[in-house]
Amino acid sequence: MRIGIDLTFIRPDHTNGGTESVIKNLMKGIERLQMKGEMTDEVLFFIHTSLYKEYRRTFPSLKFKPYKMPGKHALRMILFQTLYLPKLANKEGIDVMFFPTFQTGLNRFDMPVVCDPNDIQFRYYPDNFSKAKWIYYHIFYKSSLKKASRIIYISDYVKGSYEKYYKRYIKDKGVTLYTPIDFRLLSKEQGMTENLKKMIKPGDYILSINSLQKHKNLITLLRAYERYINDFRDKGEIPEKRLILAGARCNSANEIDDFIESHDLTDFVTVTGFLKEEEIAWLYQNASLFITTSTYEGFGMTPVEAMAAKCPVISSTETSLPEATLNMVTYYENAYDDRALYEAIKSELAIKRNTPKEMKAINERREAVESKYNIDKVTADYLRVIREAAGVSDASGVAGDSGVAGIQSDTGVAKKGKNEDEEDLYRGLYRYSRERSEENGKKMPGSEEEFIEYVKSNPETDRQSLKERAIALSGIRNQVGLRKIAKKLPQGVQDKLRRVFS
C-alpha cells in the first residue's frame, strides 16, 4: 500500500512550532520501522522545493515528491493542496492521504483522508487572531473534518474541544493518539555547539523552550524571574541562575524584547531564536529547572522532553499540560500569577537533587514518559489508524510479534522477488546496525550502498566474509553482538538471517 503524507504546511522559516516537531518525530518513527524491517508499506512525502534538500539530508532513506510553486507560503499551500495535490496523489498511486494539520485544501480526494488537526486555539483565544484569520481557520478546520475518514486527536483534552465545537463533523471518526517523541538525543550527552557558545554565558540557568507566541505566556515567566533576581539585587549579589528562552520568534517576540530591555534584564535573560535539535537537547541536559507557563497546549511536548532529560519541571495547569506530563511534575496556578510561579521557582531550586529519593523520582518520571510516548509504538499506532482508514488490515503493513508481514493480495501490489527481498533484508540489517551504533556514540564506517554492493558481488556461499563485513560495518566486534541485534529484529527477518548466516 502507498501512503501519502503532506508536508506543505511547513514554513521555510520553521515557525510552525510543535506541529513541525511532531511530524519530524513521526518521520523518524517511520524510518526506524523501515530500518528494522517492520514496515512494508511505501510512504511518499509531498514537500515544497524550498525545504526538500534540508529534509532529504535529515531523512535520507525516506521518499519525497518535491513540488515547485512560487508565491508566499500560505497562498501556495492552499493552491497546491486544493488544485494540484488531489491529482498528484492519484498519479502517484496513493491509497490513503495523511495530513498532520487541519490544512488539507478545499477540494476532495479520491482516496481516504486521515487528519491530525491539532488544537483549536483560535476558538478559545479569538483575540489573538484577526477576524480574517479566524474565518480562515474556521473554514479550513470544517473542510478538513468533513472530508476526513479518520481524525487523530493529540490528547483527550483536544478530543473534548472538538466534541464541543465540531461534534456534527467528527462522529465515529476520532481516536486519541499521543505525540511520538524521539528521546535518543536526550539519552546521549550532547556537546555545546559553537553557536551556543556564542550566545550562552557560563553558569547555571533556568530554561523555557517555546515559540515566542502570546499564548505561551512568557511575560508571566519574565515577571516571576524578575522577582527571583530582585532577591539577589536587594543583597547586592549576582543572581545564581540566568534565564534562557529558546524558540522561534513569533507574535510575542517584540513584546518580550521590550520587557527584557525596559526591566533591565538584558544581562540575565538570553533569547536564542530557532535552534537545532542537538542544541535543544544540550539545553535540556544542562538546565537547573525547566518552566512552561503556557495557557493553551493541545499536547505540550517540551515539558515531556525535559522530564526525559531528567530536568525538574514547573508547569501551569492549563489545558492538556497535566495530561501530557502525567501529573508527575510541579504545577502552579493560575497561569498568569507570577508570584505563585516565583514561589514555585524558589521551592524547586531549594531541593537537593542528588539524594536517593530525588534521584528515584527523577528516574521514574523519565521512564514514565519514555514508555508512554515511545516513538516506535506511537508511530505504529498512527500507521494502524491510517491503514484502517484505507480499509486494509494492519497486519500487512507493520509487523507484529509474528514477524514481517506479507503484502495483502487485494492491495494490487505484486510480491517482491527473492533477490529484491534479500536486498531489503540486508538494507534493513545495515540501517538497524547503523542506528544501534549511533546510539552507542559510534559512526558506521561504510555506506548502505557499499554494503549492498558487497553483498551482491560476493557468492552466496561466502557466508563467513559476509558475516565479517556485516559485523565490521555495524561497528560490532563479534558475532555475539550481531546475534543480539538480530534478536531485536522481527521474527521473519531473524529466520532469513539464520538461513543466510548459517
GROMACS .gro file of C-alpha atoms in nm, residues 260-419:
model
  160
  260ILE     CA    1   1.359   4.249   2.892
  261GLU     CA    2   1.507   4.585   2.797
  262SER     CA    3   1.269   4.805   2.999
  263HIS     CA    4   1.309   4.593   3.314
  264ASP     CA    5   1.689   4.585   3.293
  265LEU     CA    6   1.705   4.207   3.239
  266THR     CA    7   1.936   4.207   2.937
  267ASP     CA    8   2.235   4.075   3.133
  268PHE     CA    9   2.036   3.788   3.279
  269VAL     CA   10   1.799   3.670   3.003
  270THR     CA   11   1.902   3.512   2.673
  271VAL     CA   12   1.657   3.477   2.382
  272THR     CA   13   1.808   3.226   2.140
  273GLY     CA   14   1.567   3.208   1.847
  274PHE     CA   15   1.532   2.885   1.647
  275LEU     CA   16   1.784   2.613   1.742
  276LYS     CA   17   1.887   2.273   1.609
  277GLU     CA   18   1.767   1.957   1.783
  278GLU     CA   19   2.115   1.882   1.921
  279GLU     CA   20   2.136   2.230   2.072
  280ILE     CA   21   1.794   2.197   2.234
  281ALA     CA   22   1.897   1.860   2.378
  282TRP     CA   23   2.209   2.018   2.531
  283LEU     CA   24   1.998   2.292   2.690
  284TYR     CA   25   1.763   2.035   2.845
  285GLN     CA   26   2.051   1.828   2.979
  286ASN     CA   27   2.229   2.117   3.148
  287ALA     CA   28   1.935   2.319   3.284
  288SER     CA   29   1.871   2.352   3.658
  289LEU     CA   30   1.499   2.387   3.602
  290PHE     CA   31   1.250   2.384   3.314
  291ILE     CA   32   0.939   2.603   3.315
  292THR     CA   33   0.634   2.620   3.090
  293THR     CA   34   0.382   2.898   3.154
  294SER     CA   35   0.163   2.822   2.854
  295THR     CA   36  -0.208   2.899   2.874
  296TYR     CA   37  -0.300   2.671   2.585
  297GLU     CA   38  -0.148   2.345   2.461
  298GLY     CA   39  -0.301   2.069   2.254
  299PHE     CA   40  -0.033   1.840   2.394
  300GLY     CA   41   0.280   2.009   2.534
  301MET     CA   42   0.594   1.833   2.414
  302THR     CA   43   0.867   2.045   2.573
  303PRO     CA   44   0.795   1.969   2.942
  304VAL     CA   45   0.777   1.599   2.849
  305GLU     CA   46   1.119   1.621   2.680
  306ALA     CA   47   1.254   1.797   2.990
  307MET     CA   48   1.126   1.509   3.206
  308ALA     CA   49   1.306   1.262   2.980
  309ALA     CA   50   1.626   1.467   3.018
  310LYS     CA   51   1.597   1.434   3.400
  311CYS     CA   52   1.533   1.805   3.437
  312PRO     CA   53   1.293   1.927   3.713
  313VAL     CA   54   0.978   2.082   3.563
  314ILE     CA   55   0.734   2.353   3.669
  315SER     CA   56   0.417   2.375   3.462
  316SER     CA   57   0.093   2.564   3.456
  317THR     CA   58  -0.222   2.353   3.493
  318GLU     CA   59  -0.379   2.479   3.172
  319THR     CA   60  -0.550   2.262   2.909
  320SER     CA   61  -0.357   1.941   2.828
  321LEU     CA   62  -0.038   2.005   3.027
  322PRO     CA   63  -0.121   1.789   3.333
  323GLU     CA   64  -0.236   1.512   3.096
  324ALA     CA   65   0.082   1.525   2.886
  325THR     CA   66   0.312   1.539   3.191
  326LEU     CA   67   0.121   1.252   3.355
  327ASN     CA   68   0.053   1.464   3.667
  328MET     CA   69   0.414   1.398   3.772
  329VAL     CA   70   0.574   1.746   3.783
  330THR     CA   71   0.536   2.062   3.996
  331TYR     CA   72   0.235   2.275   3.899
  332TYR     CA   73   0.136   2.631   3.982
  333GLU     CA   74  -0.199   2.814   3.949
  334ASN     CA   75  -0.320   3.030   3.786
  335ALA     CA   76  -0.107   3.056   3.476
  336TYR     CA   77  -0.085   3.438   3.496
  337ASP     CA   78   0.010   3.452   3.865
  338ASP     CA   79   0.379   3.547   3.856
  339ARG     CA   80   0.403   3.548   4.237
  340ALA     CA   81   0.280   3.188   4.257
  341LEU     CA   82   0.533   3.093   3.989
  342TYR     CA   83   0.809   3.278   4.175
  343GLU     CA   84   0.731   3.080   4.492
  344ALA     CA   85   0.738   2.755   4.293
  345ILE     CA   86   1.078   2.850   4.144
  346LYS     CA   87   1.224   2.917   4.489
  347SER     CA   88   1.091   2.588   4.623
  348GLU     CA   89   1.221   2.383   4.330
  349LEU     CA   90   1.566   2.539   4.334
  350ALA     CA   91   1.597   2.470   4.707
  351ILE     CA   92   1.555   2.093   4.659
  352LYS     CA   93   1.874   1.884   4.670
  353ARG     CA   94   1.865   1.668   4.360
  354ASN     CA   95   2.139   1.419   4.448
  355THR     CA   96   1.952   1.240   4.729
  356PRO     CA   97   1.836   0.880   4.668
  357LYS     CA   98   1.470   0.987   4.700
  358GLU     CA   99   1.504   1.265   4.441
  359MET     CA  100   1.708   1.053   4.202
  360LYS     CA  101   1.443   0.782   4.218
  361ALA     CA  102   1.165   1.034   4.145
  362ILE     CA  103   1.360   1.181   3.852
  363ASN     CA  104   1.418   0.836   3.701
  364GLU     CA  105   1.054   0.738   3.749
  365ARG     CA  106   0.942   1.046   3.558
  366ARG     CA  107   1.186   0.974   3.278
  367GLU     CA  108   1.081   0.610   3.250
  368ALA     CA  109   0.711   0.701   3.255
  369VAL     CA  110   0.728   0.942   2.961
  370GLU     CA  111   0.968   0.728   2.759
  371SER     CA  112   0.725   0.438   2.789
  372LYS     CA  113   0.412   0.643   2.722
  373TYR     CA  114   0.540   0.830   2.417
  374ASN     CA  115   0.776   0.565   2.275
  375ILE     CA  116   0.839   0.665   1.914
  376ASP     CA  117   0.818   0.313   1.769
  377LYS     CA  118   0.496   0.225   1.950
  378VAL     CA  119   0.316   0.552   1.878
  379THR     CA  120   0.428   0.559   1.513
  380ALA     CA  121   0.294   0.207   1.468
  381ASP     CA  122  -0.037   0.326   1.618
  382TYR     CA  123  -0.052   0.615   1.370
  383LEU     CA  124   0.012   0.379   1.080
  384ARG     CA  125  -0.253   0.139   1.208
  385VAL     CA  126  -0.515   0.417   1.203
  386ILE     CA  127  -0.403   0.530   0.856
  387ARG     CA  128  -0.429   0.175   0.723
  388GLU     CA  129  -0.769   0.123   0.883
  389ALA     CA  130  -0.892   0.435   0.702
  390ALA     CA  131  -0.791   0.269   0.374
  391GLY     CA  132  -0.974  -0.049   0.473
  392VAL     CA  133  -0.652  -0.252   0.489
  393SER     CA  134  -0.563  -0.494   0.768
  394ASP     CA  135  -0.287  -0.352   0.985
  395ALA     CA  136  -0.102  -0.684   0.983
  396SER     CA  137   0.001  -0.637   0.622
  397GLY     CA  138   0.185  -0.310   0.676
  398VAL     CA  139   0.351  -0.311   1.018
  399ALA     CA  140   0.498  -0.627   1.159
  400GLY     CA  141   0.383  -0.761   1.491
  401ASP     CA  142   0.516  -1.043   1.713
  402SER     CA  143   0.473  -1.294   1.434
  403GLY     CA  144   0.735  -1.128   1.217
  404VAL     CA  145   0.745  -0.935   0.895
  405ALA     CA  146   0.402  -0.937   0.740
  406GLY     CA  147   0.349  -1.009   0.372
  407ILE     CA  148   0.170  -0.787   0.125
  408GLN     CA  149  -0.204  -0.850   0.103
  409SER     CA  150  -0.318  -0.976  -0.235
  410ASP     CA  151  -0.602  -0.723  -0.250
  411THR     CA  152  -0.366  -0.424  -0.249
  412GLY     CA  153  -0.282  -0.475  -0.615
  413VAL     CA  154   0.093  -0.474  -0.538
  414ALA     CA  155   0.295  -0.772  -0.653
  415LYS     CA  156   0.514  -0.952  -0.404
  416LYS     CA  157   0.886  -0.892  -0.429
  417GLY     CA  158   1.114  -1.142  -0.590
  418LYS     CA  159   1.378  -1.333  -0.397
  419ASN     CA  160   1.673  -1.112  -0.495
   0.00000   0.00000   0.00000
